[in-house]
CSV table of C-alpha atoms in Angstrom, one decimal:
chain,number,residue,atom,x,y,z
K,1,UNK,CA,162.8,2.4,-174.4
K,2,UNK,CA,160.4,-0.1,-176.0
K,3,UNK,CA,162.6,-3.0,-174.9
K,4,UNK,CA,162.6,-1.8,-171.3
K,5,UNK,CA,158.8,-1.3,-171.4
K,6,UNK,CA,158.4,-4.8,-172.8
K,7,UNK,CA,160.5,-6.2,-169.9
K,8,UNK,CA,158.6,-4.3,-167.3
K,9,UNK,CA,155.2,-5.5,-168.8
K,10,UNK,CA,156.3,-9.0,-169.4
K,11,UNK,CA,153.9,-11.8,-168.3
K,12,UNK,CA,156.5,-12.8,-165.7
K,13,UNK,CA,156.8,-9.3,-164.2
K,14,UNK,CA,153.0,-8.7,-164.3
K,15,UNK,CA,152.6,-12.0,-162.4
K,16,UNK,CA,155.2,-10.9,-159.8
K,17,UNK,CA,153.6,-7.5,-159.5
K,18,UNK,CA,150.2,-9.0,-158.9
K,19,UNK,CA,151.5,-11.6,-156.4
K,20,UNK,CA,153.5,-9.0,-154.4
K,21,UNK,CA,150.5,-6.6,-154.5
K,22,UNK,CA,148.2,-9.3,-153.1
K,23,UNK,CA,150.7,-10.2,-150.4
K,24,UNK,CA,151.1,-6.5,-149.6
K,25,UNK,CA,147.3,-6.1,-149.4
K,26,UNK,CA,146.9,-9.0,-147.0
K,27,UNK,CA,149.6,-7.6,-144.8
K,28,UNK,CA,147.9,-4.2,-145.0
K,29,UNK,CA,144.7,-5.7,-143.6
K,30,UNK,CA,146.4,-8.1,-141.2
K,31,UNK,CA,146.2,-7.2,-137.5
K,32,UNK,CA,148.7,-4.4,-137.1
K,33,UNK,CA,150.8,-3.5,-134.1
K,34,UNK,CA,149.0,-0.5,-132.5
K,35,UNK,CA,151.2,2.3,-131.4
K,36,UNK,CA,150.3,5.3,-129.2
K,37,UNK,CA,148.4,7.3,-130.4
K,38,UNK,CA,146.1,4.5,-131.4
K,39,UNK,CA,145.5,5.5,-135.0
K,40,UNK,CA,149.2,4.9,-135.8
K,41,UNK,CA,149.5,1.2,-136.7
K,42,UNK,CA,152.7,-0.5,-137.7
K,43,UNK,CA,152.0,-2.9,-140.6
K,44,UNK,CA,154.4,-4.8,-142.8
K,45,UNK,CA,152.7,-4.2,-146.1
K,46,UNK,CA,155.5,-2.0,-147.4
K,47,UNK,CA,157.9,-5.0,-147.2
K,48,UNK,CA,156.7,-6.7,-150.4
K,49,UNK,CA,156.6,-3.3,-152.1
K,50,UNK,CA,160.3,-2.6,-151.3
K,51,UNK,CA,161.3,-6.2,-152.3
K,52,UNK,CA,159.5,-5.8,-155.7
K,53,UNK,CA,160.9,-2.3,-156.2
K,54,UNK,CA,164.5,-3.6,-155.6
K,55,UNK,CA,163.9,-6.5,-158.0
K,56,UNK,CA,162.0,-4.8,-160.8
K,57,UNK,CA,162.4,-1.0,-160.4
K,58,UNK,CA,160.3,2.0,-159.7
K,59,UNK,CA,157.4,1.4,-162.1
K,60,UNK,CA,156.6,-2.1,-160.8
K,61,UNK,CA,157.0,-0.8,-157.2
K,62,UNK,CA,154.5,1.9,-157.7
K,63,UNK,CA,152.1,-0.6,-159.3
K,64,UNK,CA,152.5,-3.0,-156.3
K,65,UNK,CA,151.6,-0.2,-153.8
K,66,UNK,CA,148.7,0.9,-156.0
K,67,UNK,CA,147.3,-2.6,-156.0
K,68,UNK,CA,147.7,-2.8,-152.2
K,69,UNK,CA,146.0,0.5,-151.7
K,70,UNK,CA,143.2,-0.2,-154.2
K,71,UNK,CA,142.4,-3.5,-152.5
K,72,UNK,CA,142.7,-1.7,-149.1
K,73,UNK,CA,140.0,0.7,-150.2
K,74,UNK,CA,137.5,-2.2,-150.0
K,75,UNK,CA,138.2,-2.4,-146.2
K,76,UNK,CA,138.9,1.3,-145.5
K,77,UNK,CA,137.8,3.0,-142.4
K,78,UNK,CA,139.2,6.3,-143.7
K,79,UNK,CA,137.1,6.8,-146.8
K,80,UNK,CA,140.3,6.4,-148.9
K,81,UNK,CA,142.2,9.2,-147.2
K,82,UNK,CA,144.5,6.6,-145.4
K,83,UNK,CA,145.1,4.8,-148.6
K,84,UNK,CA,146.0,8.0,-150.5
K,85,UNK,CA,148.4,8.9,-147.7
K,86,UNK,CA,149.9,5.4,-147.6
K,87,UNK,CA,150.4,5.6,-151.4
K,88,UNK,CA,152.2,9.0,-151.2
K,89,UNK,CA,154.4,8.0,-148.2
K,90,UNK,CA,155.3,4.6,-149.6
K,91,UNK,CA,156.2,6.1,-153.0
K,92,UNK,CA,158.3,8.7,-151.1
K,93,UNK,CA,160.3,5.8,-149.8
K,94,UNK,CA,160.5,3.6,-152.8
K,95,UNK,CA,161.4,6.1,-155.5
K,96,UNK,CA,164.7,7.4,-154.0
K,97,UNK,CA,165.6,3.9,-152.7
K,98,UNK,CA,165.0,2.4,-156.1
K,99,UNK,CA,166.9,5.1,-158.0
K,100,UNK,CA,169.9,4.7,-155.7
K,101,UNK,CA,169.8,0.9,-155.6
K,102,UNK,CA,169.7,0.6,-159.4
K,103,UNK,CA,173.0,2.5,-159.5
K,104,UNK,CA,174.7,0.4,-156.9
K,105,UNK,CA,173.3,-3.1,-156.5
K,106,UNK,CA,175.3,-4.2,-153.5
K,107,UNK,CA,174.7,-4.7,-149.8
K,108,UNK,CA,176.2,-1.2,-149.1
K,109,UNK,CA,174.1,0.3,-151.9
K,110,UNK,CA,171.0,-1.3,-150.5
K,111,UNK,CA,171.8,0.0,-147.0
K,112,UNK,CA,172.4,3.6,-148.3
K,113,UNK,CA,169.3,3.5,-150.6
K,114,UNK,CA,167.1,2.3,-147.8
K,115,UNK,CA,168.4,4.9,-145.4
K,116,UNK,CA,167.8,7.7,-147.9
K,117,UNK,CA,164.4,6.3,-148.8
K,118,UNK,CA,163.5,6.2,-145.1
K,119,UNK,CA,164.5,9.8,-144.5
K,120,UNK,CA,162.4,10.8,-147.6
K,121,UNK,CA,159.4,8.8,-146.2
K,122,UNK,CA,159.7,10.4,-142.7
K,123,UNK,CA,159.8,13.9,-144.2
K,124,UNK,CA,156.9,13.3,-146.5
K,125,UNK,CA,154.9,11.5,-143.8
K,126,UNK,CA,155.2,14.6,-141.6
K,127,UNK,CA,153.9,16.8,-144.4
K,128,UNK,CA,151.1,14.3,-145.4
K,129,UNK,CA,150.0,14.0,-141.7
K,130,UNK,CA,150.0,17.7,-141.2
K,131,UNK,CA,148.3,18.8,-144.4
K,132,UNK,CA,146.3,15.8,-145.6
K,133,UNK,CA,145.5,13.2,-142.9
K,134,UNK,CA,144.7,15.4,-139.9
K,135,UNK,CA,142.7,18.1,-141.8
K,136,UNK,CA,140.7,15.5,-143.7
K,137,UNK,CA,140.0,13.1,-140.9
K,138,UNK,CA,139.7,15.5,-137.9
K,139,UNK,CA,138.9,18.9,-139.5
K,140,UNK,CA,141.8,20.3,-137.4
K,141,UNK,CA,145.5,21.0,-138.0
K,142,UNK,CA,147.9,19.0,-135.8
K,143,UNK,CA,150.3,21.0,-133.6
K,144,UNK,CA,154.0,21.1,-134.5
K,145,UNK,CA,154.6,19.4,-131.1
K,146,UNK,CA,152.4,16.4,-132.2
K,147,UNK,CA,154.2,16.1,-135.5
K,148,UNK,CA,157.6,16.2,-133.8
K,149,UNK,CA,156.7,13.9,-130.9
K,150,UNK,CA,154.4,11.4,-132.5
K,151,UNK,CA,154.3,11.5,-136.3
K,152,UNK,CA,158.1,11.7,-137.0
K,153,UNK,CA,159.1,9.0,-134.3
K,154,UNK,CA,156.4,6.6,-135.5
K,155,UNK,CA,157.4,6.9,-139.1
K,156,UNK,CA,161.0,6.6,-138.2
K,157,UNK,CA,160.3,3.4,-136.4
K,158,UNK,CA,158.3,2.1,-139.3
K,159,UNK,CA,161.0,3.0,-141.8
K,160,UNK,CA,163.7,1.3,-139.7
K,161,UNK,CA,161.7,-1.9,-139.3
K,162,UNK,CA,160.8,-2.1,-143.0
K,163,UNK,CA,164.3,-1.1,-144.1
K,164,UNK,CA,165.9,-3.6,-141.7
K,165,UNK,CA,163.7,-6.5,-142.8
K,166,UNK,CA,164.1,-5.6,-146.5
K,167,UNK,CA,167.9,-5.4,-146.1
K,168,UNK,CA,168.0,-8.8,-144.4
K,169,UNK,CA,165.7,-10.7,-146.7
K,170,UNK,CA,166.2,-9.2,-150.2
K,171,UNK,CA,169.4,-10.9,-151.1
K,172,UNK,CA,168.3,-14.4,-150.0
K,173,UNK,CA,165.0,-13.9,-151.9
K,174,UNK,CA,166.5,-12.2,-154.9
K,175,UNK,CA,166.7,-15.4,-157.0
K,176,UNK,CA,163.0,-16.0,-156.5
K,177,UNK,CA,162.1,-12.3,-157.1
K,178,UNK,CA,164.1,-12.4,-160.3
K,179,UNK,CA,162.5,-15.7,-161.4
K,180,UNK,CA,165.8,-17.6,-161.3
K,181,UNK,CA,165.9,-21.1,-160.0
K,182,UNK,CA,168.5,-22.0,-157.4
């Protein structure tokens, strides 16, 4: 256990975590693609999180998303509610994806783990939107119809985009993410 902890907290990994967290934060604040309804914005900040998670595991992945969301708090228009929701939804994707990918580090394993992580994120996003985001931001509960016609399709689109890009770029970037020179 101590050896694993030392590897995760090595200077090299802490540097990778910080860099990926900073990149993720920039992407989080970068102009997003606005979807209807207008408060749904597609951003690519989950991409560095997933790349770091596949390369280093769950702990570093959670640290990367925490860095992103803590930096995001400085520019928040939601008084932190959006960042908390983002943290929960991103962790819902990265935890199952990482657990599965660590058992089968192959292209097929990556595809399956991203698909299952995506389904988990979509499910958790529906719950977070229904019971956290809407009640805290609008003082109202969303209708089931809204969750089914807006929340789930938007998060499915986001999951497919992030998973697709992660799947395409992880293997080529793997040597860099693992600190190996080509």
